[in-house]
Short mmCIF file of C-alpha atoms and ligand atoms in Angstrom, two decimals:
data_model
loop_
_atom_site.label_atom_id
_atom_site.label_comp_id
_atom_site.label_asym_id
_atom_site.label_seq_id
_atom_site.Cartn_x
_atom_site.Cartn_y
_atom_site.Cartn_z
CA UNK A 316 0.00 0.00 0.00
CA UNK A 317 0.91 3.66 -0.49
CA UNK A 318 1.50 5.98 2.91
CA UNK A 319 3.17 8.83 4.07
CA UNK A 320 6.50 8.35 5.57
CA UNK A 321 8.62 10.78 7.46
CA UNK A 322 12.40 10.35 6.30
CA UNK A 323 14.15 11.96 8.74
CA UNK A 324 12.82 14.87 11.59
CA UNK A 325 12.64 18.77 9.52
CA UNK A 326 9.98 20.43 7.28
CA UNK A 327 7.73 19.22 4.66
CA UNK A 328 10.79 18.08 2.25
CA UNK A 329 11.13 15.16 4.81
CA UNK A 330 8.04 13.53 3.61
CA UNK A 331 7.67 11.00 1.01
CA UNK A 332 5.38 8.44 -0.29
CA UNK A 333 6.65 4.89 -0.06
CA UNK A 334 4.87 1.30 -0.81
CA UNK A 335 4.42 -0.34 2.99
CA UNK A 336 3.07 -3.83 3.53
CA UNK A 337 -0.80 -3.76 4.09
CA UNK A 338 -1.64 -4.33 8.24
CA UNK A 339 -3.36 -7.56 8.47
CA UNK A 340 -6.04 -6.73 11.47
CA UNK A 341 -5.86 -8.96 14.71
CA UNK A 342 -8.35 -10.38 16.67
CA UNK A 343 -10.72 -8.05 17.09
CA UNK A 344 -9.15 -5.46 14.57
CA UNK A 345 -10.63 -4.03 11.68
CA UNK A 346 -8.54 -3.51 8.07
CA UNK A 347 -9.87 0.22 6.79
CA UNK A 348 -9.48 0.89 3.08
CA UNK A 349 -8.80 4.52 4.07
CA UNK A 350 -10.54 7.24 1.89
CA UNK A 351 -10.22 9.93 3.74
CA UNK A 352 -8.49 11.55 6.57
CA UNK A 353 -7.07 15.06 7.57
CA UNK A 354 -4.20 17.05 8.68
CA UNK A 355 -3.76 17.73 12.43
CA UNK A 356 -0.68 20.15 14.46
CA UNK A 357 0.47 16.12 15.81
CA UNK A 358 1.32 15.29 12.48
CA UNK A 359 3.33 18.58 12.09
CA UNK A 360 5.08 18.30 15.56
CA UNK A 361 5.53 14.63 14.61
CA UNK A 362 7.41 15.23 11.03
CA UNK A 363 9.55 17.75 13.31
CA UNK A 364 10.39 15.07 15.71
CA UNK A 365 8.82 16.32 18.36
CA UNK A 366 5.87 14.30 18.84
CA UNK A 367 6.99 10.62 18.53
CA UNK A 368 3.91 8.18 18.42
CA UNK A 369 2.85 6.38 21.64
CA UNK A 370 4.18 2.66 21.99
CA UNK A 371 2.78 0.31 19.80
CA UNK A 372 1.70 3.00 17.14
CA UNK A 373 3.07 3.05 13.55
CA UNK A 374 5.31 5.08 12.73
CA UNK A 375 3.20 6.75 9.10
CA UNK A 376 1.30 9.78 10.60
CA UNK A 377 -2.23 10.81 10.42
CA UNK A 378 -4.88 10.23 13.31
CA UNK A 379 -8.24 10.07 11.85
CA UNK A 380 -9.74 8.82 9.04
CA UNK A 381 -12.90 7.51 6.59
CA UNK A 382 -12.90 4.29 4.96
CA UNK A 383 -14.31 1.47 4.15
CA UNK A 384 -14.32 -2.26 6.04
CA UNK A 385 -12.07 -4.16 3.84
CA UNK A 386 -11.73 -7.18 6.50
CA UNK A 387 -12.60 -7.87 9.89
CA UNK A 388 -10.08 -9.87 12.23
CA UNK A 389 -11.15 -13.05 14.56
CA UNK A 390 -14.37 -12.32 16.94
CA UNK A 391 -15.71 -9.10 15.17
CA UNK A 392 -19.22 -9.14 14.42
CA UNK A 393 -20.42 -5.46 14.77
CA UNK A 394 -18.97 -4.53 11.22
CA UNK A 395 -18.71 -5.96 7.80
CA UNK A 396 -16.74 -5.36 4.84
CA UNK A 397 -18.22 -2.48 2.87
CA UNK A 398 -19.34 -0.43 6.07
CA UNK A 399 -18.67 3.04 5.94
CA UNK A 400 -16.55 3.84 9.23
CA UNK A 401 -14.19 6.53 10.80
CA UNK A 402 -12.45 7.18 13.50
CA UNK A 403 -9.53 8.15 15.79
CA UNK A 404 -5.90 6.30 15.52
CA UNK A 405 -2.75 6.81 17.22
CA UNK A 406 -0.99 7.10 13.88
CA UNK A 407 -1.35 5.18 10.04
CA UNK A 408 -3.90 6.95 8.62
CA UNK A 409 -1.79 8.80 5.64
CA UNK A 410 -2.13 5.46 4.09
CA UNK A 411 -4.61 3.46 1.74
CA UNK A 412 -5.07 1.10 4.52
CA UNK A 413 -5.02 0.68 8.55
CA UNK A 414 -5.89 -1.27 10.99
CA UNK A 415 -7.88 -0.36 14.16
CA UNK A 416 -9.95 -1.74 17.46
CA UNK A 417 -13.57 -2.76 16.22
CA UNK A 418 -14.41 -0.79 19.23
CA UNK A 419 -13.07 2.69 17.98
CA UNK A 420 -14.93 3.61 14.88
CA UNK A 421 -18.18 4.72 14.62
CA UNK A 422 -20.73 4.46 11.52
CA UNK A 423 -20.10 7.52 8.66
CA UNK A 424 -24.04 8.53 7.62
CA UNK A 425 -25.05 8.03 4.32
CA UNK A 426 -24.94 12.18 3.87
CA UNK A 427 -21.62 12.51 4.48
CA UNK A 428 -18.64 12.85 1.83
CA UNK A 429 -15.56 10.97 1.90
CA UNK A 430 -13.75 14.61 2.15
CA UNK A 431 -16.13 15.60 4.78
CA UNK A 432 -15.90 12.76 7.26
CA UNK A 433 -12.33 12.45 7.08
CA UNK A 434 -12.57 15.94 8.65
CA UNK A 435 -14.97 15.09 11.48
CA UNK A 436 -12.81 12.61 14.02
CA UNK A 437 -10.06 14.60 15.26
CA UNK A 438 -12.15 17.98 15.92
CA UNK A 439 -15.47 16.71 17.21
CA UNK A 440 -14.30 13.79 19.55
CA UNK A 441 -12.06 16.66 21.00
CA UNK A 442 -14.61 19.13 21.60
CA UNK A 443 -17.25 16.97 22.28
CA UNK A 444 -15.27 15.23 24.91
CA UNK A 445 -13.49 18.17 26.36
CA UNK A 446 -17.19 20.64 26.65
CA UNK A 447 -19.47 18.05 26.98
CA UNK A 448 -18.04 14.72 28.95
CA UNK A 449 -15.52 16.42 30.86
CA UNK A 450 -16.20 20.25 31.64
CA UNK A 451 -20.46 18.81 32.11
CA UNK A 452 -21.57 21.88 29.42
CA UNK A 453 -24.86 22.86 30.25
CA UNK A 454 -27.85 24.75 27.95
CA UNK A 455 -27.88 28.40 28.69
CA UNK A 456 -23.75 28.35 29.28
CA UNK A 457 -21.87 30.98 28.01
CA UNK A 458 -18.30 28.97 26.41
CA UNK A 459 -15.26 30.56 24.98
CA UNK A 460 -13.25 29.02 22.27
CA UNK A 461 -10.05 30.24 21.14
CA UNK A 462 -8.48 29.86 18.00
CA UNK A 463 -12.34 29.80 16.99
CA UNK A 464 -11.24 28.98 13.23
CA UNK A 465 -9.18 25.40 14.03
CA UNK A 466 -10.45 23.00 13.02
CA UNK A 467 -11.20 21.48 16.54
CA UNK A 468 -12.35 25.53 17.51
CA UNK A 469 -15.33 25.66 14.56
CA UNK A 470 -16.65 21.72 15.88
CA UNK A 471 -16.63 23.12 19.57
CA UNK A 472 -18.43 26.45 18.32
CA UNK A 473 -21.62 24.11 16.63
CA UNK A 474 -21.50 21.46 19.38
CA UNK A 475 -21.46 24.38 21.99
CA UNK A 476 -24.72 25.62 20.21
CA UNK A 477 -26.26 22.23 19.69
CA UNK A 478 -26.14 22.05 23.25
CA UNK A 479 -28.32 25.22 23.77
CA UNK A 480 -24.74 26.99 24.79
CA UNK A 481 -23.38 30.33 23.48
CA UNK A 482 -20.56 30.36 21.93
CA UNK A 483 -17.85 33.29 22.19
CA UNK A 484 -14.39 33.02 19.91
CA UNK A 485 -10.87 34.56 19.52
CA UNK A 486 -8.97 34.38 16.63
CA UNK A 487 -5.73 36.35 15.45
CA UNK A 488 -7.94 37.66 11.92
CA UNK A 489 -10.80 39.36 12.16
CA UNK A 490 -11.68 37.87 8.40
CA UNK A 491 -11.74 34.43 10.59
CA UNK A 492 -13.82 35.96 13.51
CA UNK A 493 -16.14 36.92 10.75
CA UNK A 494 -16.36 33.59 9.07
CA UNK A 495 -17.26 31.84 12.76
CA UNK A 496 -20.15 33.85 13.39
CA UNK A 497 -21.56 31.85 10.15
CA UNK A 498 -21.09 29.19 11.82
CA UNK A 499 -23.18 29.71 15.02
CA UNK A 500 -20.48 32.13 16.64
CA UNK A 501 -22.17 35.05 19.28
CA UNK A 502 -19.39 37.47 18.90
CA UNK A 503 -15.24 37.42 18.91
CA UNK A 504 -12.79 39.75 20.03
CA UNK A 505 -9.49 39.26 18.10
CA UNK A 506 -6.59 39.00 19.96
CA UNK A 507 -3.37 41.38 17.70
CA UNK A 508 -1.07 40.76 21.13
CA UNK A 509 -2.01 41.21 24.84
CA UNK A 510 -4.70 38.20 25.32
CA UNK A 511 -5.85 41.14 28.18
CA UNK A 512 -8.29 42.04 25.76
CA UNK A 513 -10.21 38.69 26.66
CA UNK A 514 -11.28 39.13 29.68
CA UNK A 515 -12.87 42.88 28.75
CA UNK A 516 -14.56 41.24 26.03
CA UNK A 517 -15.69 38.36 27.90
CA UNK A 518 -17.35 40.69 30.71
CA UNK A 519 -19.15 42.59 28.13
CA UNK A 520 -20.63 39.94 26.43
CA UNK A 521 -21.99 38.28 29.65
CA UNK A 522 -22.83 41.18 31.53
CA UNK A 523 -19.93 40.16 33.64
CA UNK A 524 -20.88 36.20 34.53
CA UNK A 525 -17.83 35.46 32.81
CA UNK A 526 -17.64 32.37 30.94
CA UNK A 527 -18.58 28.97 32.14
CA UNK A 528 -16.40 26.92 30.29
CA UNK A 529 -13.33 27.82 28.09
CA UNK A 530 -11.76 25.14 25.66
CA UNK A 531 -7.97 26.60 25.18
CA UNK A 532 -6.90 25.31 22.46
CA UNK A 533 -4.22 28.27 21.98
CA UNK A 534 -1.99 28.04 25.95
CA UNK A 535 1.17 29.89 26.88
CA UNK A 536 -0.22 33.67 27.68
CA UNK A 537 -4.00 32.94 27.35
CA UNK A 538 -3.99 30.78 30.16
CA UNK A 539 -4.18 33.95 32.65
CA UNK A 540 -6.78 35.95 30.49
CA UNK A 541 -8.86 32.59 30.67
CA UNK A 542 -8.54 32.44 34.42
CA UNK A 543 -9.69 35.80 34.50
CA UNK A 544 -12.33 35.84 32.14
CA UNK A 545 -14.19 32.99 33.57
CA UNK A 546 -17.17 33.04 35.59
CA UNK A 547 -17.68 31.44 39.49
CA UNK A 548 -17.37 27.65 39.20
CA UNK A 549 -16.23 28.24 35.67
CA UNK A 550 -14.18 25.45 33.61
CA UNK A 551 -10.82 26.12 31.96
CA UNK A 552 -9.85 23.29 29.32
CA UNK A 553 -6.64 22.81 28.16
CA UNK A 554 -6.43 21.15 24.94
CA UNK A 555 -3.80 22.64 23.22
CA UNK A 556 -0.28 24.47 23.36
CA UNK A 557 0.43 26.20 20.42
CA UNK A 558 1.17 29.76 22.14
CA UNK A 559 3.40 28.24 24.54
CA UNK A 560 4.15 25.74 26.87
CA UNK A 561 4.43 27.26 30.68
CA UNK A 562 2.06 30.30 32.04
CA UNK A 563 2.28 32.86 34.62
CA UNK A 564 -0.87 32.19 36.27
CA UNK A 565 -3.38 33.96 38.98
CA UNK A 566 -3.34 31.29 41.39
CA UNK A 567 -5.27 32.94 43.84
CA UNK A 568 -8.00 33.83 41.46
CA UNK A 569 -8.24 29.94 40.80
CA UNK A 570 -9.21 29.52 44.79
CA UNK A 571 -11.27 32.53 45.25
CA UNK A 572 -14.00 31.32 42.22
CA UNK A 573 -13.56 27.64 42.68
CA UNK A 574 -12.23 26.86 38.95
CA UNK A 575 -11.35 23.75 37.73
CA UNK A 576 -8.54 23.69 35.51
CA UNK A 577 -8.14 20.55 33.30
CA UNK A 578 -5.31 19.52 30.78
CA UNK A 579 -6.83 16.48 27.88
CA UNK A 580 -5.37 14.86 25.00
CA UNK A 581 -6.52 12.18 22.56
CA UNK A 582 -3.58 10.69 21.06
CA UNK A 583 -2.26 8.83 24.38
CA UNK A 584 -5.59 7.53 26.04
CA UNK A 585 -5.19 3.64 26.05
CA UNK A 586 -7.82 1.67 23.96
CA UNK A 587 -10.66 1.21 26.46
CA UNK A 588 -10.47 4.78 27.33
CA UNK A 589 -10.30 5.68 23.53
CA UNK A 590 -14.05 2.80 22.61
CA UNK A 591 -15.42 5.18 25.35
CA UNK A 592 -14.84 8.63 23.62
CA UNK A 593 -15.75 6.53 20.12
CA UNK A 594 -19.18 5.20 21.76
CA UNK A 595 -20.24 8.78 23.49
CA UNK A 596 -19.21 10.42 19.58
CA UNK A 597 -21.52 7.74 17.66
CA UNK A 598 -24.35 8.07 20.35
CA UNK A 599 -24.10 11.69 20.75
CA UNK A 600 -22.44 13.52 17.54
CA UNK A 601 -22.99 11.21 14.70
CA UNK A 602 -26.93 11.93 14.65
CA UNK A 603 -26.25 15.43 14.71
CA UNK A 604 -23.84 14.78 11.24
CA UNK A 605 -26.73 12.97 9.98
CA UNK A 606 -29.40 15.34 9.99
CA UNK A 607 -27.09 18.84 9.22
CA UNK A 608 -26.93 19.94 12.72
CA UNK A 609 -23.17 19.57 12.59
CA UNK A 610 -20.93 19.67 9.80
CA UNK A 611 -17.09 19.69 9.13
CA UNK A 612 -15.88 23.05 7.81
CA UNK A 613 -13.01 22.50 5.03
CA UNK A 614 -10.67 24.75 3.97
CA UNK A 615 -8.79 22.74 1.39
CA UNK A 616 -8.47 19.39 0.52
CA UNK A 617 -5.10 17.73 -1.27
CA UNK A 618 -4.42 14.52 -2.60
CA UNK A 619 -1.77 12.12 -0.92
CA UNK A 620 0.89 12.70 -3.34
CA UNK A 621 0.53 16.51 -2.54
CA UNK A 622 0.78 15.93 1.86
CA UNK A 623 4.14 18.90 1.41
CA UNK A 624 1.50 21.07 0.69
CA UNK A 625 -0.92 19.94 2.64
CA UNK A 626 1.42 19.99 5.67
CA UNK A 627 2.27 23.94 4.13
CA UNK A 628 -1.49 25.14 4.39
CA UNK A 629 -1.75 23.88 7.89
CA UNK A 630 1.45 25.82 8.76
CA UNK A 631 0.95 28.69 6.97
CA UNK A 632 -2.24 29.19 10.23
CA UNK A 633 -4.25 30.83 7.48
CA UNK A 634 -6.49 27.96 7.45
CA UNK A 635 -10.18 28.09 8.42
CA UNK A 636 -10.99 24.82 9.54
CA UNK A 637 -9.73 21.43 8.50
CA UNK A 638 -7.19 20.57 5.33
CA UNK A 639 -8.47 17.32 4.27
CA UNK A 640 -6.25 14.20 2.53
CA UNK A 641 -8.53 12.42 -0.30
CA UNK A 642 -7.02 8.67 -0.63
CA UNK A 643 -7.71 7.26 -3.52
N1 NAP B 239 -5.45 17.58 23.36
C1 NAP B 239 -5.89 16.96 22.28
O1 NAP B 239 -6.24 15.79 22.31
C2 NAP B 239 -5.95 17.71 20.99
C3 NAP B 239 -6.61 17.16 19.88
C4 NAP B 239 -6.68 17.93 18.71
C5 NAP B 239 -6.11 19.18 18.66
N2 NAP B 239 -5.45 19.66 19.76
C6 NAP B 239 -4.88 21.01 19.77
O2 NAP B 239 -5.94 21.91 19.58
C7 NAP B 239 -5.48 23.04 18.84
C8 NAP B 239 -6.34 23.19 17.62
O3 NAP B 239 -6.09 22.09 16.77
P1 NAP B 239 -6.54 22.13 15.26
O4 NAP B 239 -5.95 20.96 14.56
O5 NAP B 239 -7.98 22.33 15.22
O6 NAP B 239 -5.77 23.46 14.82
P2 NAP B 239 -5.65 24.18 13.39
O7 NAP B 239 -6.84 23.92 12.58
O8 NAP B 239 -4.33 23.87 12.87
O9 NAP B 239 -5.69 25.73 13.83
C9 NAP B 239 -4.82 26.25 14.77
C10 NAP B 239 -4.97 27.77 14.78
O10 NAP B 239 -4.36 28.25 15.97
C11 NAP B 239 -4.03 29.61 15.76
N3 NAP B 239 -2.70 29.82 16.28
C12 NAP B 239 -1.53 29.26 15.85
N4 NAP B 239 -0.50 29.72 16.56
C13 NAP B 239 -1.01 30.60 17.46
C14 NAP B 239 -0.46 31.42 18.46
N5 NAP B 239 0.87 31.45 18.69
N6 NAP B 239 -1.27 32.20 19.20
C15 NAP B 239 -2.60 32.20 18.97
N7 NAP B 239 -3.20 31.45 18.03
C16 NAP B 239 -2.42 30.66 17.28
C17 NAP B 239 -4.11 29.88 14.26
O11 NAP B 239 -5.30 30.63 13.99
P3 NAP B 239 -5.38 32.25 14.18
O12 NAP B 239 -4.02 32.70 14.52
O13 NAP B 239 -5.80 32.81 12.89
O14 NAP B 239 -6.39 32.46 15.21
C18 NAP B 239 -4.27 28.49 13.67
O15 NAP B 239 -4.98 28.50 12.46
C19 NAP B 239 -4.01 22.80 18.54
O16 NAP B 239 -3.27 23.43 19.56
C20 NAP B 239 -3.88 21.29 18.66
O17 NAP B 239 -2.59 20.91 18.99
C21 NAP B 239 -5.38 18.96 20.91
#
């Protein structure tokens, strides 16, 4: 089969497309005929050689992906070959095939594109599990999402109104803040330097509440505007680092309105752990992609012999949601 390989740690030059044997699935495995997947920050930090995959993963990136049963391993009865699935991996999905648990892929509905659902893994099991399994989002919450226009910052905006929430963004362009509020967005504040101008926003636009929960998917400076911006009780997630990896933070102001302050990531959750976030996606998200509630936003979609400038448009953080791989 054909995948992405990663010939030595640098920039996009490093990656090349190389014939790999096909993964024969295990015991309860699945083989995927991948058809789909998407780009992610891991699989930049990763051709860098600064994100190694967890033990046991291979070493071709990509972590989601839509495909198509092509076999099922010993004692799998839930899926047949033909079935459209997708899902989360730990790696191998910048390949024509992979092989995953039975357990962590959910059904694609009919509606949905190749292109599109190869978008929808990585973002919505991240915001759906960080607002709505672990931070408890309720209707008539007021959320904050920064970096609205990620890829994982647009899912969390439509989930957060799905669930009767309203949604608040940041994003360095106002051209992006603009494009979120199509998207379900109440208002944004861009942020040019000083991530101060949060927490003025914030109060404004909640006639000082603050915000309830937060899903940081930016770090490093914002981590202190977040603390101040949110309301009593409120919930900080932090899901991603791309501003920075340490904070100066108000500690006291953590005590004095009881916040909880919670660090998540996908990629290293053990297989039980990762059938659980797959089950709550399918039951929870998956009707919501059938019937139009939710949708992946794509900014641009390349072709596997083109992932140096796929990996390029990521980079470049002019994207507006996801840059999607067609397999073919
Ligand atoms: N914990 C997990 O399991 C998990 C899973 C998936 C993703 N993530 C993390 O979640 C974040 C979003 O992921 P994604 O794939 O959706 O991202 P993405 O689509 O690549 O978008 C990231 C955006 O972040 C903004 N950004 C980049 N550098 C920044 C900086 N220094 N300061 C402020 N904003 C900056 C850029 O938008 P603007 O500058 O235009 O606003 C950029 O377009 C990433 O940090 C990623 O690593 C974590």
């Amino acid at each position: 089969m054909r995948a992405v390989v990663i010939t030595r740690p640098g920039g996009p030059e490093v990656l090349a497309i190389e014939d790999r044997p096909r993964p024969v699935p295990a015991a309860g495995e699945i083989l995927v005929r991948v058809r789909a997947s998407a780009l992610n920050r891991a699989d930049l930090l990763q051709r860098e050689g600064n994100y190694p995959p967890p033990p046991g993963a291979p070493d071709i990136p990509g972590l989601e992906f839509a495909g198509e049963v092509a076999a099922v391993g010993a004692r799998v009865t839930r899926w047949r070959e033909g079935d459209r699935v997708f899902g989360l991996v730990a790696g191998g999905a910048h390949a024509e095939y992979l092989v995953t648990d039975a357990g962590c892929v959910a059904p694609v509905p009919d509606a949905l594109s190749w292109t599109d659902a190869g978008c929808i893994p990585e973002a919505f099991i991240t915001a759906h599990d960080a607002l709505v399994t672990q931070a408890g989002l309720r209707a008539n919450e007021f959320v904050l999402v920064h970096a609205v226009g990620s890829g994982v910052g647009l899912a969390a905006v439509q989930i957060a109104r799905a669930w009767g929430a309203t949604p608040f963004g940041t994003a360095r362009s106002p051209e992006k803040i603009e494009r979120a509020r199509t998207l379900g967005m109440a208002d944004g504040v861009v942020v040019a330097g000083d991530p101060g101008v949060i927490v003025d926003a914030t109060q404004r636009w909640t006639g000082k509440h603050g915000i309830d929960v937060i899903l940081d998917l930016v770090g490093g400076p914002y981590v202190a505007a977040d603390i101040q911006a949110a309301a009593p009780r409120g919930r900080i997630m932090l899901v991603g680092s791309v501003a920075g990896r340490s904070a100066t933070i108000p500690s006291g102001m953590i005590l004095g309105k009881r916040l909880t302050l919670r660090g998540t990531v996908l990629r290293g959750r053990g297989v039980e752990e990762k059938r659980v976030v797959t089950a709550a996606f399918a039951a929870e998200v998956v009707p919501r992609l059938a019937n139009g509630e939710l949708a992946a936003t794509v900014d641009s979609e390349f072709a596997l012999d083109d992932i140096r400038a796929a990996h390029e448009r990521l980079a470049s953080n002019a994207t507006f949601g996801k840059v999607a791989l067609r397999v073919e």
